[in-house]
XYZ file of N, CA, C and O in Angstrom:
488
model
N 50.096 86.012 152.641
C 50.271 87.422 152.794
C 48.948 88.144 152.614
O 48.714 89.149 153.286
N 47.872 87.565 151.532
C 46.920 87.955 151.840
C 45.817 87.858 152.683
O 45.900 86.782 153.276
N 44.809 88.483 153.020
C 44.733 89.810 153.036
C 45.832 90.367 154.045
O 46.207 89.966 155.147
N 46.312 91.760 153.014
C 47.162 92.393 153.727
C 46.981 93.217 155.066
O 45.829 93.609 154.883
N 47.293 93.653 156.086
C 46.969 94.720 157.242
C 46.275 96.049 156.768
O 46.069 96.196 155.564
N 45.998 96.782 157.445
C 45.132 97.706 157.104
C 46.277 98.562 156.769
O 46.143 99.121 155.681
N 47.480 98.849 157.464
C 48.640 99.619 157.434
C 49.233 99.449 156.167
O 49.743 100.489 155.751
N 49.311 98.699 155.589
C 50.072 97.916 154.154
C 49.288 98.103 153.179
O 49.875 97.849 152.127
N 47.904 98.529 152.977
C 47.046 99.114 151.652
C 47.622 100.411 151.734
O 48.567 100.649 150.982
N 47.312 101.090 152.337
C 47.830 102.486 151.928
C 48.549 103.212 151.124
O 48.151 104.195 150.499
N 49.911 102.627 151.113
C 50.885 102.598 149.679
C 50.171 102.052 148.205
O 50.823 102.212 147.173
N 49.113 101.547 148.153
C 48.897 100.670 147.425
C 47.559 101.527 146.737
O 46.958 101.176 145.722
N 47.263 102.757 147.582
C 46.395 104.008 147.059
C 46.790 104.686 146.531
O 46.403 104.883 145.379
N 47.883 105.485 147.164
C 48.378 106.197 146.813
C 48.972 106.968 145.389
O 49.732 106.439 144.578
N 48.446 108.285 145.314
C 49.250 108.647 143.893
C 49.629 110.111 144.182
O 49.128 111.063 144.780
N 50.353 109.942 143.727
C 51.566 111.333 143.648
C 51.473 112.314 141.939
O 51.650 112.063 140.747
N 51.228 113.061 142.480
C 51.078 113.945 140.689
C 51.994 114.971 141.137
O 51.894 115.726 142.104
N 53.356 114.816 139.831
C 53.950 115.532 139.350
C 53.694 116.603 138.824
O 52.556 116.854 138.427
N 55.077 117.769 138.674
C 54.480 119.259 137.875
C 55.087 118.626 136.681
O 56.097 117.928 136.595
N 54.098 119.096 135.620
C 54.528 119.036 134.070
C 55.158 119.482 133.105
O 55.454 119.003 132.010
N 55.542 121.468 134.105
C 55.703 122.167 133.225
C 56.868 123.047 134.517
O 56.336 123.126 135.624
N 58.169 123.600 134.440
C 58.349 124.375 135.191
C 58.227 125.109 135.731
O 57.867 125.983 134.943
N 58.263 125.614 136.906
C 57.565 126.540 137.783
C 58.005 128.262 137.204
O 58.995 128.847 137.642
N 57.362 128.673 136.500
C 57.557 130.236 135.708
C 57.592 131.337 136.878
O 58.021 132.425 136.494
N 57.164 131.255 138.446
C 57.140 132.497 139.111
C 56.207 132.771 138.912
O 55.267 132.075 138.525
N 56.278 134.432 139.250
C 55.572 135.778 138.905
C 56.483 137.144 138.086
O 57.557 136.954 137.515
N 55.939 138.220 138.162
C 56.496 139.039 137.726
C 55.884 140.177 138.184
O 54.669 140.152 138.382
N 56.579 141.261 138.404
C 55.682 142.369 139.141
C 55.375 143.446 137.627
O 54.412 144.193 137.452
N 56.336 143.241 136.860
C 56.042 144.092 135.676
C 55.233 143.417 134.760
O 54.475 142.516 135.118
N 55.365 143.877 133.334
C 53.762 143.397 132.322
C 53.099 144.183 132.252
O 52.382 143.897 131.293
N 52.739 145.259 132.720
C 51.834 146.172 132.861
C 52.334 147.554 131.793
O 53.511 147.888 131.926
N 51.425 148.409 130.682
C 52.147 149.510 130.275
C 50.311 150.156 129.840
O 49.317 149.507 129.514
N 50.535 151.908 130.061
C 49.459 152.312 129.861
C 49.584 152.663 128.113
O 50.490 152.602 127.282
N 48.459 152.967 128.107
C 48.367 153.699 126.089
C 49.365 154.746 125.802
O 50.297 155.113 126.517
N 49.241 154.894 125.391
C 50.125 156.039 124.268
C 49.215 157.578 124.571
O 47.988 157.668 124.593
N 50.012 158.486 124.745
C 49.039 160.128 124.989
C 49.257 160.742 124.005
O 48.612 161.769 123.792
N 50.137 160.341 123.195
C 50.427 161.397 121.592
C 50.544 162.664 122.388
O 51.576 162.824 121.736
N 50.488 163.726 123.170
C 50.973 164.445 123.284
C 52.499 165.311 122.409
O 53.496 164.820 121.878
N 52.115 166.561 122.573
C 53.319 167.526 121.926
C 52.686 168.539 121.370
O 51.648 169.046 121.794
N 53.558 168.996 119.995
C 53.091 170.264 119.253
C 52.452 169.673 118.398
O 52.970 168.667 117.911
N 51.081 170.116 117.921
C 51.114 169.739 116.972
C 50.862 170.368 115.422
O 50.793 169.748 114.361
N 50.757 171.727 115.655
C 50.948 172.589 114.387
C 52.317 173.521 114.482
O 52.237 174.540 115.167
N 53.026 173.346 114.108
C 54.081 174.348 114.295
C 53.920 175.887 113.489
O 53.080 176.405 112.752
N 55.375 176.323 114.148
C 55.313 177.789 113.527
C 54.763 178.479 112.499
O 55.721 178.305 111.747
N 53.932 179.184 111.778
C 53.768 179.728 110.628
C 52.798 178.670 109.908
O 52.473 179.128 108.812
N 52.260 177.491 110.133
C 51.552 176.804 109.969
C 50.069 177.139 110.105
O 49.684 177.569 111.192
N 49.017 176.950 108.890
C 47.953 177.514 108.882
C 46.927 176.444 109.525
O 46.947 175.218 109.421
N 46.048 177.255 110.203
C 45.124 176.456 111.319
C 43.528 176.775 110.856
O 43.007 177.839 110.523
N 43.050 175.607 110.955
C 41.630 176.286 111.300
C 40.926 176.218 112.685
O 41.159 175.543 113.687
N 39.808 177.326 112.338
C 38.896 177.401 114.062
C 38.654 175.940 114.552
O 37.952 175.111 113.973
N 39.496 175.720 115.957
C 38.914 174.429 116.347
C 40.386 173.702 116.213
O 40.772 173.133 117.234
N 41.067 173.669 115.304
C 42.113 173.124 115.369
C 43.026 172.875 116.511
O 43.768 173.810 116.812
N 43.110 171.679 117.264
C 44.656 171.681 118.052
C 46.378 171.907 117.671
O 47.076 171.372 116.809
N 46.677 172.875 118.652
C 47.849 173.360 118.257
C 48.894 172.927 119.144
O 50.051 173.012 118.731
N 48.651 172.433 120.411
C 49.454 171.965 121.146
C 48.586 170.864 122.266
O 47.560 171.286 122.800
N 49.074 169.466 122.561
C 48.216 168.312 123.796
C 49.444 168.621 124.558
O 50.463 168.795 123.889
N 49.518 168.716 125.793
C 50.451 168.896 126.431
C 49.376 168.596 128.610
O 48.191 168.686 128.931
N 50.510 168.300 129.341
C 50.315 167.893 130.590
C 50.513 169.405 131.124
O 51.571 169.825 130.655
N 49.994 170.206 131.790
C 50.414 171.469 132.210
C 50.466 171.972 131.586
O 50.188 171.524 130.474
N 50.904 173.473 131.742
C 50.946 174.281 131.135
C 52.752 174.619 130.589
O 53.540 175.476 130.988
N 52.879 173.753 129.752
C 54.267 174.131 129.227
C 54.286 175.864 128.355
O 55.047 176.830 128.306
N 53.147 175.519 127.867
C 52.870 176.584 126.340
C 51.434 177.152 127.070
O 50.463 176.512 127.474
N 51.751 178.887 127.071
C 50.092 179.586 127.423
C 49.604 180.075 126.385
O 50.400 180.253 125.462
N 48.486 180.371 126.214
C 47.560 180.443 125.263
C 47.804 182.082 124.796
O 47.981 182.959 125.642
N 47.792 182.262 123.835
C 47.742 184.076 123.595
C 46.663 184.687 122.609
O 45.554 184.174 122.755
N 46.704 185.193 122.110
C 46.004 185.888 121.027
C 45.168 184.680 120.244
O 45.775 183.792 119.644
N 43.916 184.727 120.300
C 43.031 183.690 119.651
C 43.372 182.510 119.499
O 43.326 181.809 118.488
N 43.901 182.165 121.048
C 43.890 180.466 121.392
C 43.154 180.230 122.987
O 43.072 180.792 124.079
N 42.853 179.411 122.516
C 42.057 179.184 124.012
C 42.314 177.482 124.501
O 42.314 176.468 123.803
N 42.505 177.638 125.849
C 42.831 176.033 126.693
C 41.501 175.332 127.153
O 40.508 175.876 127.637
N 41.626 174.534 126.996
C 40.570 173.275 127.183
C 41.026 172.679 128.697
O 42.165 172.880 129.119
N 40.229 172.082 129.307
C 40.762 171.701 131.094
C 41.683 170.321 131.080
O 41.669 169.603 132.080
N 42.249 170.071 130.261
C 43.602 169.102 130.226
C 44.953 170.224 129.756
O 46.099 169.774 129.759
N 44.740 171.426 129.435
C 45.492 172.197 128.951
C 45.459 172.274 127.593
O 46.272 173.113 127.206
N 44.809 171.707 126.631
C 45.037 171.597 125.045
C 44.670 172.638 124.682
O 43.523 173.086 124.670
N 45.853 173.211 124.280
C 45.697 174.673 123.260
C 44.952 174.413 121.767
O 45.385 173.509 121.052
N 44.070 175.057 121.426
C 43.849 175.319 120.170
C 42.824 176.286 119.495
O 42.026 176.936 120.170
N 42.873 176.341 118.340
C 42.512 177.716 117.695
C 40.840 178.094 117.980
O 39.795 177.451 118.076
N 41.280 179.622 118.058
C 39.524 179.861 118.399
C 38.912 180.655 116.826
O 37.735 180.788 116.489
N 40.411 181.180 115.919
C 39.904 181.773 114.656
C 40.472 180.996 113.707
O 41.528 180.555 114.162
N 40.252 180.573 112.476
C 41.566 180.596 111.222
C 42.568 181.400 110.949
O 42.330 182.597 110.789
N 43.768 180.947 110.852
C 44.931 181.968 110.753
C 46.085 181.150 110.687
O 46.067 179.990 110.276
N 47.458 181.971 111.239
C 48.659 181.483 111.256
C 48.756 181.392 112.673
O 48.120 182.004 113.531
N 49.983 180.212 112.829
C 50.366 179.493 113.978
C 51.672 180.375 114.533
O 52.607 180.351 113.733
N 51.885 181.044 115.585
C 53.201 181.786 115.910
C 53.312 181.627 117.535
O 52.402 181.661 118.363
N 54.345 181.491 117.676
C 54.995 181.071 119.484
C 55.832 182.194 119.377
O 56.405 182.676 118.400
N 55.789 182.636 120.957
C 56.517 183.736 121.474
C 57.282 183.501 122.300
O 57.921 182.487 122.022
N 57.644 184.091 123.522
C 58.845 183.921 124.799
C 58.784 185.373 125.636
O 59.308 186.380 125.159
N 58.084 185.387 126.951
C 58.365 186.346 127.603
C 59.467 185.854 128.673
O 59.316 185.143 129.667
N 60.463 186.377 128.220
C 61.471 186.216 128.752
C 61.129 186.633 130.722
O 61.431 185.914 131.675
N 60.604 187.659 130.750
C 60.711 188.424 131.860
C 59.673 187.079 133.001
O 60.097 186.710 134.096
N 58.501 186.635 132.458
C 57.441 185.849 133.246
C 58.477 184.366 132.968
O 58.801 183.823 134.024
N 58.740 184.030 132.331
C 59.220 183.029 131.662
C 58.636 181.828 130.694
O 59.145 180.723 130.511
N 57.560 182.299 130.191
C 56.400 181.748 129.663
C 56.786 182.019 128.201
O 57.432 182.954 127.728
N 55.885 180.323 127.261
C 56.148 180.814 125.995
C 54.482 180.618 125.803
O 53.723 179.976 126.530
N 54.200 181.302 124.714
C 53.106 181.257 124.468
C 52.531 181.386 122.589
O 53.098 181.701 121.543
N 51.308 181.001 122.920
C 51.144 180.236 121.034
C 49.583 181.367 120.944
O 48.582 181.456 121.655
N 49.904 181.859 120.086
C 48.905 182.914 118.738
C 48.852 182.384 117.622
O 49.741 181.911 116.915
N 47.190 182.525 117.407
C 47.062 182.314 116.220
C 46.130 183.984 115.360
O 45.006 184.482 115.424
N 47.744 184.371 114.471
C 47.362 185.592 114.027
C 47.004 185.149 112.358
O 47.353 184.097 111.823
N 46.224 186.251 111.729
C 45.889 186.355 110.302
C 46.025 185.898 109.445
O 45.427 185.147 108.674
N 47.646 186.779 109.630
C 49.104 186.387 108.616
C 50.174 185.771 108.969
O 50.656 185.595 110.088
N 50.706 185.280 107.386
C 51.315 184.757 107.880
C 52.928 185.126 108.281
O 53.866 184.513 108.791
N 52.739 186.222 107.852
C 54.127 187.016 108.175
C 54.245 187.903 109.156
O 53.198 188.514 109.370
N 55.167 188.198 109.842
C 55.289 189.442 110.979
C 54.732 190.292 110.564
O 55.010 190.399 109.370
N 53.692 191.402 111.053
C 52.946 192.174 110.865
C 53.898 193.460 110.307
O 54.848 193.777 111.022
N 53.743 193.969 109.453
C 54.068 195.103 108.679
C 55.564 195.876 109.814
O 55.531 196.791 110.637
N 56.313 195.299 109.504
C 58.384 195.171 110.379
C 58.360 195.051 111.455
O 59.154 195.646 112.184
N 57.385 194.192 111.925
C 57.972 193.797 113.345
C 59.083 193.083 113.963
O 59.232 191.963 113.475
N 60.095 193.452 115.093
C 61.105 192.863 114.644
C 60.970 191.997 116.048
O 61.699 191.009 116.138
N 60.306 192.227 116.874
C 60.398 191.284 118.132
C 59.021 190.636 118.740
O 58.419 191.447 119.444
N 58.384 189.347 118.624
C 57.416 188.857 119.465
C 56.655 190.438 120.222
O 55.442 190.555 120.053
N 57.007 190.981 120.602
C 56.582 192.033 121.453
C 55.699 193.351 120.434
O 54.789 194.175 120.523
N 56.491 192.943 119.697
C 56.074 194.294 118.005
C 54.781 193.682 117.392
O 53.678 194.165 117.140
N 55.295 192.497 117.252
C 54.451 191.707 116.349
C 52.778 191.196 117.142
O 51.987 190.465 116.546
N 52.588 191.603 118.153
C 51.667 191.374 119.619
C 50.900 192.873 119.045
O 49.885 193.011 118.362
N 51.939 194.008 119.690
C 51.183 195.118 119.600
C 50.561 195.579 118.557
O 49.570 196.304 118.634
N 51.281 195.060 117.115
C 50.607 195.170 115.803
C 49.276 194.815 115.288
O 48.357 195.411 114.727
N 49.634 193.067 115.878
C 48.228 192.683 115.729
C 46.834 193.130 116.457
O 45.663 193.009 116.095
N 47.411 193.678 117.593
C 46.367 194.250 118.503
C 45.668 195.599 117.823
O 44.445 195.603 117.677
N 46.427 196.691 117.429
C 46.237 197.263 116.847
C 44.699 196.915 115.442
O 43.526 197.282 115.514
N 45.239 196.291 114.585
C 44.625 195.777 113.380
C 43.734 195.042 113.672
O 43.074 194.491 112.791
């Protein structure tokens, strides 16, 4: 039988490699971005200093009022030391964040609107 044909070595080369491990796919997910911490982050009546952020927010949920000023991502925050106060113009439909003096409604104000013209005043 020996030597064998040229046709009849061939088998006799040959090697075959197996998978070792099961075939896992793909996946189109796996992927997640960071965290934005976004929100409020001094609330009502809460004392601030100059510089302080008072609200990270995407848009303009919250507009800036009385000694707050927006940064070009929208981040509200304080341009004086004072108290933290949110309003509601009902009519525009906008709420908006002041940072006044005190920390109480200005000498009987009884509506966001009182408490605006007061401080303007003083």
């Amino acid at each position: 039988m020996w030597p064998a044909p040229v046709g009849m070595r061939a088998p006799f080369l040959t090697l075959v490699r197996f998978a070792t491990k099961i075939a896992g796919g793909t996946t189109k997910n796996g992927r997640d971005s960071r965290p934005k911490y976004l929100g409020v982050k001094l609330f009502s009546l809460q004392a601030c200093k100059a510089g302080s952020i008072i609200v990270r927010q995407r848009g303009t949920k919250f507009f800036p009022g009385k000694e707050v000023g927006m940064g070009k991502d929208h981040t509200l925050f304080a341009l004086t030391p004072g108290y933290v106060h949110f309003t509601r113009d009902t009519l525009k439909r906008r709420k908006y964040v002041h940072v006044l003096p005190t920390r109480d409604r200005p000498d009987g104000a009884r509506s966001a609107k009182d408490m605006l013209q007061t401080a303007a005043a003083s």
